[in-house]
Amino acid sequence: MTDPAPSPAWTALAAHRDSLAGTRIESLFDADPGRAASLTFPFAGLSIDFSKQRVNAGTLERLVALARERGVTAAVERLFAGAVVNPTEGRPALHTAVRGEEHVVVDGADILPDIQRCRERMRTFAAAVRDGQWKGATGEPIRAVLALGIGGSSLGPRLVLQALADIADGPAVRFAENLDPVSLDEALAGLDPATTLVVVASKTFTTQETMTNAAAAKRWIVSALGEGAVARHFVAATAKADEAARFGLPECNVFPFGEWIGGRYSLWSSVGLPIAIAIGMPAFERLLAGAHAADLEFRSAPPERNVPVLAALVGLWNRNFLGMGVLAVLPYADRLANLSAYLQQLEMESNGKSVRLDGSPVGVVTCPAIFGQPGTPGQHAFHQWLHQGTDPAACDFILIARPMGSRADAHEALLAHALAQSEALMTGRSTGDPHRDCPGDRPSTTIVLPRLDPASLGALLALYEHKAYAQAVLWGINPFDQFGVELGKAIAGRILPAVRGQPEGGLHPATRHLVGVLHKLAQSD
Ligand code: F6P
C-alpha cells in the first residue's frame, strides 16, 4: 500500500529510505561512533536505546518533520485536555486523568472529584480487605480474590500482578477470563467461598465471558453461603453502575469509572482494584505515579526528544518504509511474560484499523502483528525465525538492570543473552556456508528498567500507551474504538442455538457443516 496522497514529509521519507538502500545498521556505528549514547534517551526513569534501529540523524529529522506535519504535539495536548479524541464514540480518552491530579472537564463537569472519590474508596476498601476488617458472610477474613474480566478488564491487572509478585503481600489473586468453563473451574479449585472476594471488572457489565463467569461465581457463593452473602463477596469495577445493581450489588460495592476510560487503558482505574488489594494502595499509587511521570514527559517534550513519539516514529518507519509486518516483544524477565499479550491488545486493538478518522481508506499499512515471550526460552523457540527467517521483524528488548530472584550470576547471564541477541540480529554473520549465515540488519530497540518496581512498570506501560496514540495520530486513525470485534460477537449469538441443538434461524453452510461435525464427534467414542 502507498500513501494515497503523499505528503511532503512522507515523500521525503520515501526518498530518504531509497538513499539509505544498502546501508547496514552496523555501518551507522562506524559513521557515528557516539551513536549508542546519542540515540539513547532517558524516559521517566527508564532508558530507551534506538541506536540499533535503521535510522541516522537524517532519518530522525525527517520523521520528526512528519510528526510536525501530522500535528502530533497538538494531538497530544488534545488527549490530555479531554478533547473528543474518540470521535466514532463521541468521547475523550482520559486514562491519563486517573493517574494525575489535574482538573479536566468532560461534558461541562470537572471529573477530578469523582476520580479522587473512587481512589479514596479503593484505598479504604483495599486496606480493609488486606487487614481482615472486611469480613465474608461467615465473619472470616478474605484470603483470596477471584478477578473476573476479559481483555482490558483483565490483561492489565494480570500483567501487573505477575510483574510485582515479589511485593504482593495481600490475599492471592486468581483470574478467570475465558468462556471456556475450565478457566473458572481452575480458578475456583481449592478456594473457600467463605474467604473469597470476587471482583467483577467490566466497563460495559454486559460482556458475555465476564457475565457468564460472574453468574457462575455467584451461584458458587450463594449455594454455599446464601443469597445474603453476595454483598460481602462481590464488588464491581465498571462504567455501568446500573448494570452492577441489576446483578445484585449495592452502590457501595461498585467502584465506578467514566465512559472516557477505554477498556485497554483501564488498569489505572478501579479495574486495578485486585492490584491494590494484592500489593496495597500505596504501591498501586506508585504504579500510577510512574505512569504519570511518563505522561508529564509525553505532554511537554518536543517531538525530537519525546520518547513515545520517537518510538511511534521508529515503529512507523519500520512498518511503512522498511516493510516490517511484525514486532517481537522480548522481555528478559519471566515476570514480564504477560507483556506481549497485554501489548497485543493495547496496540493491535487500538491501531488494527484500515480507515482514517473521516472514514476514508488509510492507504498505508498500519499496526504490525505483535508477538513475543520472555528470553531466554524464546531463544530456543522462535529466535531462529528472527535470525534467519524470510520476514524481517523489528524487536523490542526489555531488560531489568537490577537482579531479581536469588542468584545475581544467573541474572548476569540473562542480560548477556539479551545483549547478544540484539547484537547478533544487527551484525549477522557471514561464514561462507549459506546454512550458517545470518543476514543481520534486523532492527531493535532496547528498553532498560532500573528495577521491576511499580514506578518503572507504570512508566513502561504508559510509554507503550503513548506510542500507540502517537502512531494513530501519524496514521490518522482512531485508536480508541474497536468495532471489528463486534461482528463475531453478533454471529456467535445467532449460532449458539444450533450448537445447542435447538432450532436456528438460518446458518451459513460452512458453519452448518462444522456444527454437524462437532455434534458427530461429541458423540463418538
Ligand atoms: O474485545 C472488545 C472489548 O470491548 C475490549 O475492548 C475490552 O477490553 C473487553 O472487550 C472487555 O470489555 P468490558 O470491560 O466491557 O467487559
Coordinates of C-alpha atoms and ligand atoms in Angstrom, one line a residue:
M1 CA 0.0 0.0 0.0
T2 CA 1.2 3.5 -0.7
D3 CA 0.0 6.8 0.8
P4 CA -3.0 7.8 -1.4
A5 CA -2.0 11.5 -1.1
P6 CA 1.7 11.5 -0.3
S7 CA 2.5 14.5 1.9
P8 CA 5.8 16.4 1.7
A9 CA 7.1 14.7 4.8
W10 CA 6.1 11.2 3.7
T11 CA 7.6 11.7 0.3
A12 CA 10.8 13.0 1.8
L13 CA 11.0 9.8 4.0
A14 CA 10.4 7.6 1.0
A15 CA 13.3 9.3 -0.9
H16 CA 15.5 9.1 2.2
R17 CA 14.7 5.4 2.5
D18 CA 15.9 4.9 -1.1
S19 CA 19.1 6.9 -0.4
L20 CA 19.8 4.6 2.5
A21 CA 19.4 1.4 0.5
G22 CA 22.3 -0.9 1.1
T23 CA 23.4 1.0 4.3
R24 CA 23.6 -1.6 7.1
I25 CA 22.7 -0.6 10.6
E26 CA 26.1 -1.8 11.8
S27 CA 27.8 0.7 9.4
L28 CA 25.9 3.5 11.0
F29 CA 28.0 2.9 14.1
D30 CA 31.2 3.3 12.0
A31 CA 29.9 6.6 10.6
D32 CA 29.0 7.9 14.1
P33 CA 30.9 6.3 17.0
G34 CA 28.9 8.2 19.5
R35 CA 25.7 6.8 18.1
A36 CA 24.8 4.4 21.0
A37 CA 24.9 7.3 23.5
S38 CA 23.3 9.9 21.3
L39 CA 20.4 7.6 20.4
T40 CA 19.7 6.5 24.0
F41 CA 17.1 8.6 25.7
P42 CA 16.0 8.8 29.3
F43 CA 12.3 8.5 29.9
A44 CA 10.6 8.6 33.3
G45 CA 13.5 6.7 34.9
L46 CA 13.9 4.2 32.0
S47 CA 16.5 4.2 29.3
I48 CA 15.4 3.8 25.7
D49 CA 18.1 2.9 23.1
F50 CA 17.2 3.4 19.5
S51 CA 20.8 3.0 18.2
K52 CA 20.2 -0.4 16.7
Q53 CA 17.3 0.9 14.6
R54 CA 17.9 1.6 10.9
V55 CA 17.9 5.3 11.4
N56 CA 20.5 8.1 11.2
A57 CA 20.2 11.8 12.1
G58 CA 18.7 12.5 8.7
T59 CA 16.0 9.8 9.2
L60 CA 15.1 11.2 12.6
E61 CA 14.9 14.7 11.3
R62 CA 12.5 13.6 8.5
L63 CA 10.5 11.5 10.9
V64 CA 10.2 14.5 13.3
A65 CA 9.1 16.6 10.3
L66 CA 6.3 14.0 9.7
A67 CA 5.2 14.3 13.4
R68 CA 5.1 18.1 12.9
E69 CA 3.2 17.8 9.7
R70 CA 0.6 15.4 11.2
G71 CA 0.2 17.7 14.3
V72 CA 1.3 15.2 16.9
T73 CA 2.1 17.8 19.5
A74 CA -1.4 19.4 19.3
A75 CA -3.0 15.9 19.3
V76 CA -1.1 15.0 22.5
E77 CA -2.5 18.2 24.1
R78 CA -6.0 17.3 22.9
L79 CA -5.7 13.9 24.6
F80 CA -4.7 15.3 28.0
A81 CA -7.2 18.2 27.8
G82 CA -10.1 15.9 27.4
A83 CA -11.0 16.7 23.8
V84 CA -13.1 14.1 21.9
V85 CA -10.2 12.0 20.5
N86 CA -12.5 9.1 20.0
P87 CA -15.0 10.7 17.6
T88 CA -16.7 7.5 16.4
E89 CA -17.9 7.1 20.0
G90 CA -18.0 10.8 20.8
R91 CA -15.7 10.5 23.8
P92 CA -12.4 11.7 25.2
A93 CA -9.8 9.1 26.3
L94 CA -8.7 10.1 29.8
H95 CA -6.6 7.3 31.2
T96 CA -4.0 10.0 32.0
A97 CA -6.5 11.8 34.2
V98 CA -7.0 8.8 36.6
R99 CA -3.3 8.8 37.4
G100 CA -2.9 12.6 37.8
E101 CA -4.4 15.3 39.9
E102 CA -5.4 17.7 37.1
H103 CA -8.9 19.2 36.7
V104 CA -10.3 18.0 33.4
V105 CA -13.7 19.0 32.2
V106 CA -15.9 16.4 30.4
D107 CA -19.4 17.4 29.3
G108 CA -19.2 20.6 31.4
A109 CA -18.2 18.8 34.6
D110 CA -14.8 18.6 36.4
I111 CA -14.0 14.8 36.6
L112 CA -11.3 15.1 39.2
P113 CA -13.6 14.9 42.3
D114 CA -15.1 11.6 41.0
I115 CA -11.6 10.3 40.3
Q116 CA -10.4 11.2 43.8
R117 CA -13.5 9.8 45.4
C118 CA -13.1 6.5 43.7
R119 CA -9.4 6.4 44.5
E120 CA -10.2 7.1 48.2
R121 CA -12.8 4.3 48.2
M122 CA -10.3 1.9 46.7
R123 CA -7.8 2.9 49.4
T124 CA -10.3 2.2 52.2
F125 CA -11.6 -1.0 50.7
A126 CA -8.2 -2.4 49.8
A127 CA -6.9 -1.7 53.3
A128 CA -10.0 -3.3 54.9
V129 CA -9.6 -6.5 52.8
R130 CA -5.9 -6.6 53.4
D131 CA -6.0 -6.2 57.2
G132 CA -9.0 -8.5 57.6
Q133 CA -11.6 -5.9 58.7
W134 CA -13.7 -6.6 55.6
K135 CA -15.3 -9.9 56.6
G136 CA -17.1 -12.5 54.5
A137 CA -20.6 -13.7 55.3
T138 CA -19.4 -16.1 58.0
G139 CA -17.3 -13.5 59.7
E140 CA -14.0 -14.8 58.3
P141 CA -11.5 -12.5 56.6
I142 CA -10.8 -12.6 52.9
R143 CA -7.9 -14.9 51.9
A144 CA -8.3 -15.0 48.1
V145 CA -9.5 -12.7 45.3
L146 CA -11.2 -14.0 42.2
A147 CA -10.8 -11.4 39.4
L148 CA -13.3 -11.8 36.6
G149 CA -12.9 -9.8 33.4
I150 CA -11.6 -10.1 29.9
G151 CA -9.4 -8.1 27.5
G152 CA -8.6 -4.7 29.1
S153 CA -10.5 -5.6 32.2
S154 CA -8.1 -8.5 32.9
L155 CA -4.8 -8.1 30.9
G156 CA -3.5 -5.1 32.8
P157 CA -4.1 -6.4 36.4
R158 CA -2.8 -9.9 35.3
L159 CA 0.4 -8.4 33.9
V160 CA 1.0 -6.1 36.9
L161 CA 0.4 -8.7 39.5
Q162 CA 2.8 -11.1 37.7
A163 CA 5.4 -8.4 37.4
L164 CA 5.1 -7.2 41.0
A165 CA 4.6 -10.7 42.6
D166 CA 7.6 -10.0 44.9
I167 CA 5.7 -7.3 46.7
A168 CA 2.2 -8.9 46.7
D169 CA 1.6 -9.5 50.4
G170 CA -2.2 -9.3 50.4
P171 CA -4.8 -12.0 49.5
A172 CA -3.8 -14.1 46.5
V173 CA -5.5 -13.1 43.3
R174 CA -6.7 -15.6 40.7
F175 CA -8.0 -14.7 37.3
A176 CA -10.8 -16.3 35.1
E177 CA -11.2 -14.7 31.7
N178 CA -12.3 -17.2 29.2
L179 CA -15.8 -18.6 28.4
D180 CA -14.1 -22.0 28.5
P181 CA -15.5 -23.5 31.7
V182 CA -12.1 -24.7 32.6
S183 CA -11.0 -21.1 33.1
L184 CA -13.3 -20.6 36.1
D185 CA -13.1 -24.2 37.3
E186 CA -9.4 -23.9 37.6
A187 CA -9.6 -20.5 39.3
L188 CA -12.1 -21.8 41.9
A189 CA -10.3 -25.0 42.6
G190 CA -9.3 -25.2 46.3
L191 CA -11.0 -21.8 47.1
D192 CA -13.3 -21.5 50.0
P193 CA -16.4 -19.4 49.3
A194 CA -16.4 -18.1 52.8
T195 CA -13.0 -16.4 52.4
T196 CA -13.2 -15.4 48.7
L197 CA -13.9 -12.0 47.3
V198 CA -15.0 -11.8 43.7
V199 CA -14.0 -8.6 41.8
V200 CA -16.1 -8.3 38.6
A201 CA -14.3 -5.9 36.2
S202 CA -16.3 -4.9 33.1
K203 CA -16.6 -1.5 31.6
T204 CA -20.0 -2.4 30.0
F205 CA -21.0 -5.1 32.5
T206 CA -22.6 -7.0 29.6
T207 CA -19.6 -8.8 28.2
Q208 CA -20.7 -12.4 27.7
E209 CA -17.5 -14.0 29.0
T210 CA -17.4 -12.0 32.2
M211 CA -21.1 -12.1 32.9
T212 CA -21.2 -15.9 32.4
N213 CA -18.3 -16.3 34.8
A214 CA -19.8 -13.8 37.3
A215 CA -23.2 -15.6 37.2
A216 CA -21.4 -19.0 37.9
A217 CA -19.3 -17.5 40.7
K218 CA -22.5 -16.0 42.2
R219 CA -24.1 -19.5 42.2
W220 CA -21.0 -20.8 43.8
I221 CA -21.1 -18.2 46.6
V222 CA -24.9 -18.3 47.1
S223 CA -25.1 -22.1 47.2
A224 CA -22.5 -22.2 49.9
L225 CA -23.4 -19.1 51.9
G226 CA -26.9 -18.0 50.9
E227 CA -28.3 -15.0 48.9
G228 CA -27.4 -12.6 51.6
A229 CA -23.7 -13.3 51.1
V230 CA -23.5 -11.5 47.7
A231 CA -22.8 -8.1 49.1
R232 CA -19.9 -9.4 51.3
H233 CA -18.3 -11.4 48.5
F234 CA -18.8 -9.4 45.3
V235 CA -17.6 -6.0 44.2
A236 CA -17.6 -4.5 40.7
A237 CA -15.4 -2.1 38.7
T238 CA -17.5 -0.7 35.9
A239 CA -18.7 2.3 34.0
K240 CA -22.3 0.9 34.2
A241 CA -23.3 1.1 37.9
D242 CA -26.9 0.4 36.9
E243 CA -25.9 -3.0 35.4
A244 CA -24.0 -3.9 38.5
A245 CA -27.1 -3.0 40.5
R246 CA -29.1 -5.3 38.3
F247 CA -26.6 -8.0 39.1
G248 CA -27.4 -7.5 42.8
L249 CA -24.7 -5.3 44.1
P250 CA -25.4 -2.3 46.4
E251 CA -24.0 1.0 45.3
C252 CA -21.2 0.8 48.0
N253 CA -19.9 -2.3 46.3
V254 CA -19.5 -0.6 43.0
F255 CA -16.3 1.2 42.1
P256 CA -17.2 3.3 39.1
F257 CA -15.1 4.8 36.3
G258 CA -16.0 7.1 33.4
E259 CA -17.0 6.1 29.9
W260 CA -14.0 8.1 28.9
I261 CA -11.6 5.3 30.0
G262 CA -11.0 2.9 27.2
G263 CA -11.0 -0.8 28.3
R264 CA -7.4 -1.4 27.2
Y265 CA -6.4 1.7 29.1
S266 CA -8.3 0.9 32.2
L267 CA -5.9 -0.7 34.6
W268 CA -5.2 2.6 36.3
S269 CA -8.9 3.0 37.2
S270 CA -10.9 0.8 39.6
V271 CA -10.2 -2.1 37.2
G272 CA -6.9 -2.1 39.2
L273 CA -8.7 -2.9 42.4
P274 CA -7.3 -6.5 42.5
I275 CA -3.8 -4.9 42.2
A276 CA -4.5 -2.5 45.1
I277 CA -5.7 -5.4 47.3
A278 CA -2.7 -7.6 46.5
I279 CA 0.1 -5.1 46.8
G280 CA -1.6 -2.3 48.8
M281 CA -2.8 1.1 47.7
P282 CA 0.5 2.9 48.3
A283 CA 2.3 0.5 45.9
F284 CA -0.6 0.8 43.4
E285 CA -0.2 4.6 43.6
R286 CA 3.5 4.3 42.9
L287 CA 2.4 2.5 39.7
L288 CA 0.2 5.4 38.9
A289 CA 3.0 7.9 39.7
G290 CA 5.3 6.1 37.3
A291 CA 2.8 6.4 34.6
H292 CA 2.1 10.0 35.5
A293 CA 5.8 10.8 35.3
A294 CA 5.7 9.4 31.7
D295 CA 2.6 11.5 31.0
L296 CA 4.3 14.7 32.0
E297 CA 7.2 14.0 29.7
F298 CA 4.9 12.9 26.8
R299 CA 2.9 16.1 27.2
S300 CA 5.8 18.5 27.4
A301 CA 8.8 17.2 25.4
P302 CA 9.2 18.4 21.8
P303 CA 9.0 15.6 19.2
E304 CA 12.7 15.3 18.7
R305 CA 13.2 14.5 22.4
N306 CA 9.7 12.9 23.1
V307 CA 10.4 9.3 23.7
P308 CA 6.9 7.9 23.0
V309 CA 6.7 10.0 19.8
L310 CA 10.1 8.8 18.8
A311 CA 9.1 5.1 19.5
A312 CA 6.0 5.7 17.4
L313 CA 8.0 7.3 14.5
V314 CA 10.6 4.5 14.6
G315 CA 7.8 1.9 14.6
L316 CA 6.2 3.7 11.6
W317 CA 9.5 3.8 9.8
N318 CA 9.9 0.1 10.2
R319 CA 6.4 -0.6 9.2
N320 CA 5.7 1.8 6.4
F321 CA 9.2 2.3 4.9
L322 CA 11.2 -0.8 5.7
G323 CA 8.2 -3.3 5.3
M324 CA 8.3 -4.9 8.7
G325 CA 5.0 -6.5 9.5
V326 CA 5.9 -8.0 12.8
L327 CA 7.1 -6.5 16.2
A328 CA 8.6 -9.1 18.6
V329 CA 8.3 -8.0 22.2
L330 CA 11.2 -9.7 24.1
P331 CA 11.3 -9.1 27.8
Y332 CA 14.3 -10.7 29.5
A333 CA 12.3 -11.3 32.7
D334 CA 9.9 -14.1 33.5
R335 CA 7.9 -11.6 35.5
L336 CA 7.0 -9.9 32.2
A337 CA 5.7 -13.0 30.5
N338 CA 2.3 -11.4 30.1
L339 CA 3.7 -8.2 28.4
S340 CA 3.2 -9.4 24.8
A341 CA -0.4 -10.4 25.5
Y342 CA -1.0 -7.0 27.1
L343 CA 0.6 -5.2 24.1
Q344 CA -1.3 -7.3 21.6
Q345 CA -4.5 -5.8 22.9
L346 CA -3.1 -2.3 23.5
E347 CA -1.5 -1.9 20.1
M348 CA -3.5 -4.3 17.8
E349 CA -6.9 -3.4 19.2
S350 CA -6.1 0.3 19.1
N351 CA -4.4 0.5 15.8
G352 CA -5.5 -2.5 13.8
K353 CA -7.6 -0.2 11.6
S354 CA -7.9 0.4 7.9
V355 CA -9.7 3.7 7.7
R356 CA -8.9 7.3 8.7
L357 CA -10.9 9.4 11.2
D358 CA -13.1 10.6 8.2
G359 CA -13.8 7.0 7.1
S360 CA -11.5 7.2 4.0
P361 CA -9.1 4.3 3.5
V362 CA -5.9 4.9 5.5
G363 CA -3.9 3.9 2.3
V364 CA -0.9 2.6 4.1
V365 CA -0.3 -0.4 6.3
T366 CA -0.9 0.2 10.0
C367 CA -0.2 -1.8 13.2
P368 CA 2.2 -4.7 12.8
A369 CA 1.4 -8.1 14.4
I370 CA 2.9 -8.3 17.8
F371 CA 4.1 -11.5 19.5
G372 CA 6.8 -12.5 21.9
Q373 CA 7.7 -14.3 25.1
P374 CA 10.5 -13.8 27.6
G375 CA 14.1 -14.6 26.8
T376 CA 15.8 -16.9 27.1
P377 CA 13.1 -19.5 26.4
G378 CA 12.1 -17.6 23.3
Q379 CA 15.7 -18.0 22.0
H380 CA 15.1 -21.8 21.9
A381 CA 11.8 -21.4 20.1
F382 CA 11.2 -18.6 17.5
H383 CA 14.5 -16.6 17.6
Q384 CA 15.7 -18.9 14.7
W385 CA 12.9 -17.2 12.7
L386 CA 14.1 -13.8 13.8
H387 CA 17.7 -14.5 12.7
Q388 CA 17.2 -16.5 9.5
G389 CA 13.6 -16.3 8.6
T390 CA 12.4 -14.7 5.3
D391 CA 10.3 -12.0 7.0
P392 CA 12.5 -9.5 8.9
A393 CA 10.9 -8.4 12.2
A394 CA 11.6 -5.5 14.4
C395 CA 12.2 -6.3 18.1
D396 CA 11.8 -4.6 21.4
F397 CA 14.2 -5.9 24.0
I398 CA 13.2 -5.1 27.6
L399 CA 15.9 -5.6 30.3
I400 CA 15.8 -5.1 34.0
A401 CA 19.2 -3.7 35.3
R402 CA 18.9 -4.9 39.0
P403 CA 19.0 -8.6 39.6
M404 CA 15.7 -10.3 40.5
G405 CA 15.5 -13.6 42.2
S406 CA 18.1 -15.2 44.4
R407 CA 21.1 -15.6 42.0
A408 CA 22.8 -12.5 40.6
D409 CA 25.1 -14.6 38.5
A410 CA 22.2 -16.1 36.6
H411 CA 20.8 -12.6 36.1
E412 CA 24.1 -11.5 34.6
A413 CA 24.0 -14.4 32.2
L414 CA 20.4 -13.5 31.3
L415 CA 21.5 -9.9 30.5
A416 CA 24.4 -11.2 28.4
H417 CA 22.0 -13.2 26.3
A418 CA 19.7 -10.2 25.8
L419 CA 22.6 -8.0 24.6
A420 CA 23.9 -10.8 22.5
Q421 CA 20.6 -11.3 20.7
S422 CA 20.2 -7.6 19.8
E423 CA 23.8 -7.5 18.6
A424 CA 23.5 -10.7 16.6
L425 CA 20.3 -9.6 15.0
M426 CA 22.1 -6.4 13.9
T427 CA 25.5 -7.8 12.8
G428 CA 24.5 -11.1 11.5
R429 CA 27.4 -13.4 10.4
S430 CA 29.0 -14.4 7.2
T431 CA 30.6 -17.9 7.2
G432 CA 30.6 -18.9 3.6
D433 CA 28.1 -21.6 4.5
P434 CA 24.6 -20.4 3.5
H435 CA 23.0 -22.6 6.2
R436 CA 25.0 -20.9 8.9
D437 CA 24.9 -17.4 7.5
C438 CA 22.7 -14.8 9.3
P439 CA 21.8 -11.8 7.3
G440 CA 21.6 -9.5 10.3
D441 CA 20.5 -5.9 9.8
R442 CA 17.4 -6.6 11.9
P443 CA 16.4 -3.5 13.8
S444 CA 15.7 -3.4 17.6
T445 CA 15.0 -1.0 20.4
T446 CA 16.4 -1.8 23.9
I447 CA 14.4 -0.6 26.9
V448 CA 16.1 -0.8 30.3
L449 CA 14.2 -0.5 33.5
P450 CA 16.4 0.1 36.6
R451 CA 14.4 -2.4 38.5
L452 CA 11.0 -4.1 38.1
D453 CA 9.2 -1.9 40.6
P454 CA 5.7 -0.2 40.4
A455 CA 7.1 3.2 39.2
S456 CA 9.2 1.7 36.4
L457 CA 6.4 -0.6 35.3
G458 CA 3.9 2.2 35.3
A459 CA 6.3 4.2 33.1
L460 CA 6.9 1.3 30.7
L461 CA 3.2 0.7 30.2
A462 CA 2.5 4.4 29.7
L463 CA 5.3 4.5 27.2
Y464 CA 3.5 1.9 25.0
E465 CA 0.1 3.6 25.5
H466 CA 1.5 6.9 24.3
K467 CA 3.4 5.3 21.4
A468 CA 0.1 3.7 20.3
Y469 CA -1.7 7.1 20.5
A470 CA 1.1 8.9 18.6
Q471 CA 1.1 6.2 15.9
A472 CA -2.6 6.5 15.5
V473 CA -2.2 10.3 15.0
L474 CA 0.5 9.7 12.4
W475 CA -1.7 7.3 10.5
G476 CA -4.8 9.5 11.0
I477 CA -6.8 6.7 12.6
N478 CA -8.9 6.4 15.8
P479 CA -7.1 4.2 18.3
F480 CA -10.0 4.2 20.8
D481 CA -12.8 2.2 19.1
Q482 CA -12.9 -1.5 18.3
F483 CA -15.8 -2.1 16.1
G484 CA -14.1 -5.0 14.4
V485 CA -14.7 -7.2 17.4
E486 CA -18.5 -6.8 17.3
L487 CA -19.3 -8.8 14.2
G488 CA -18.1 -12.1 15.6
K489 CA -20.0 -11.5 18.8
A490 CA -23.2 -10.9 16.9
I491 CA -22.7 -14.0 14.7
A492 CA -21.9 -16.1 17.8
G493 CA -25.3 -15.2 19.2
R494 CA -27.0 -16.5 16.1
I495 CA -25.0 -19.7 16.0
L496 CA -25.5 -20.6 19.7
P497 CA -28.9 -22.2 19.3
A498 CA -27.6 -24.5 16.6
V499 CA -24.6 -25.6 18.8
R500 CA -27.2 -26.4 21.5
G501 CA -29.2 -28.5 19.0
Q502 CA -32.1 -26.0 19.1
P503 CA -33.9 -24.6 16.1
E504 CA -31.9 -21.9 14.4
G505 CA -32.9 -19.1 12.0
G506 CA -30.5 -19.9 9.2
L507 CA -26.8 -20.6 9.3
H508 CA -24.1 -20.1 6.7
P509 CA -23.5 -23.5 5.0
A510 CA -19.9 -23.5 6.2
T511 CA -21.0 -23.1 9.8
R512 CA -23.8 -25.6 9.5
H513 CA -21.3 -28.2 8.3
L514 CA -19.0 -27.6 11.2
V515 CA -21.8 -27.7 13.7
G516 CA -22.7 -31.1 12.3
V517 CA -19.0 -32.2 12.7
L518 CA -19.0 -31.0 16.3
H519 CA -22.2 -32.9 17.1
K520 CA -21.0 -36.1 15.5
L521 CA -17.6 -36.0 17.1
A522 CA -19.0 -35.1 20.5
Q523 CA -20.9 -38.4 20.4
S524 CA -18.1 -40.6 19.1
D525 CA -16.1 -42.9 21.5
Ligands
F6P1 O1 -12.6 -7.0 22.9 C1 -13.5 -6.0 23.0 C2 -13.6 -5.4 24.3 O2 -14.6 -4.4 24.3 C3 -12.3 -4.7 24.8 O3 -12.0 -3.5 24.2 C4 -12.5 -4.7 26.3 O4 -11.3 -4.5 27.0 C5 -13.1 -6.1 26.5 O5 -13.9 -6.3 25.4 C6 -13.9 -6.2 27.8 O6 -15.0 -5.3 27.8 P1 -15.7 -5.0 29.2 O7 -14.7 -4.3 30.1 O8 -16.8 -4.0 28.8 O9 -16.2 -6.2 29.7

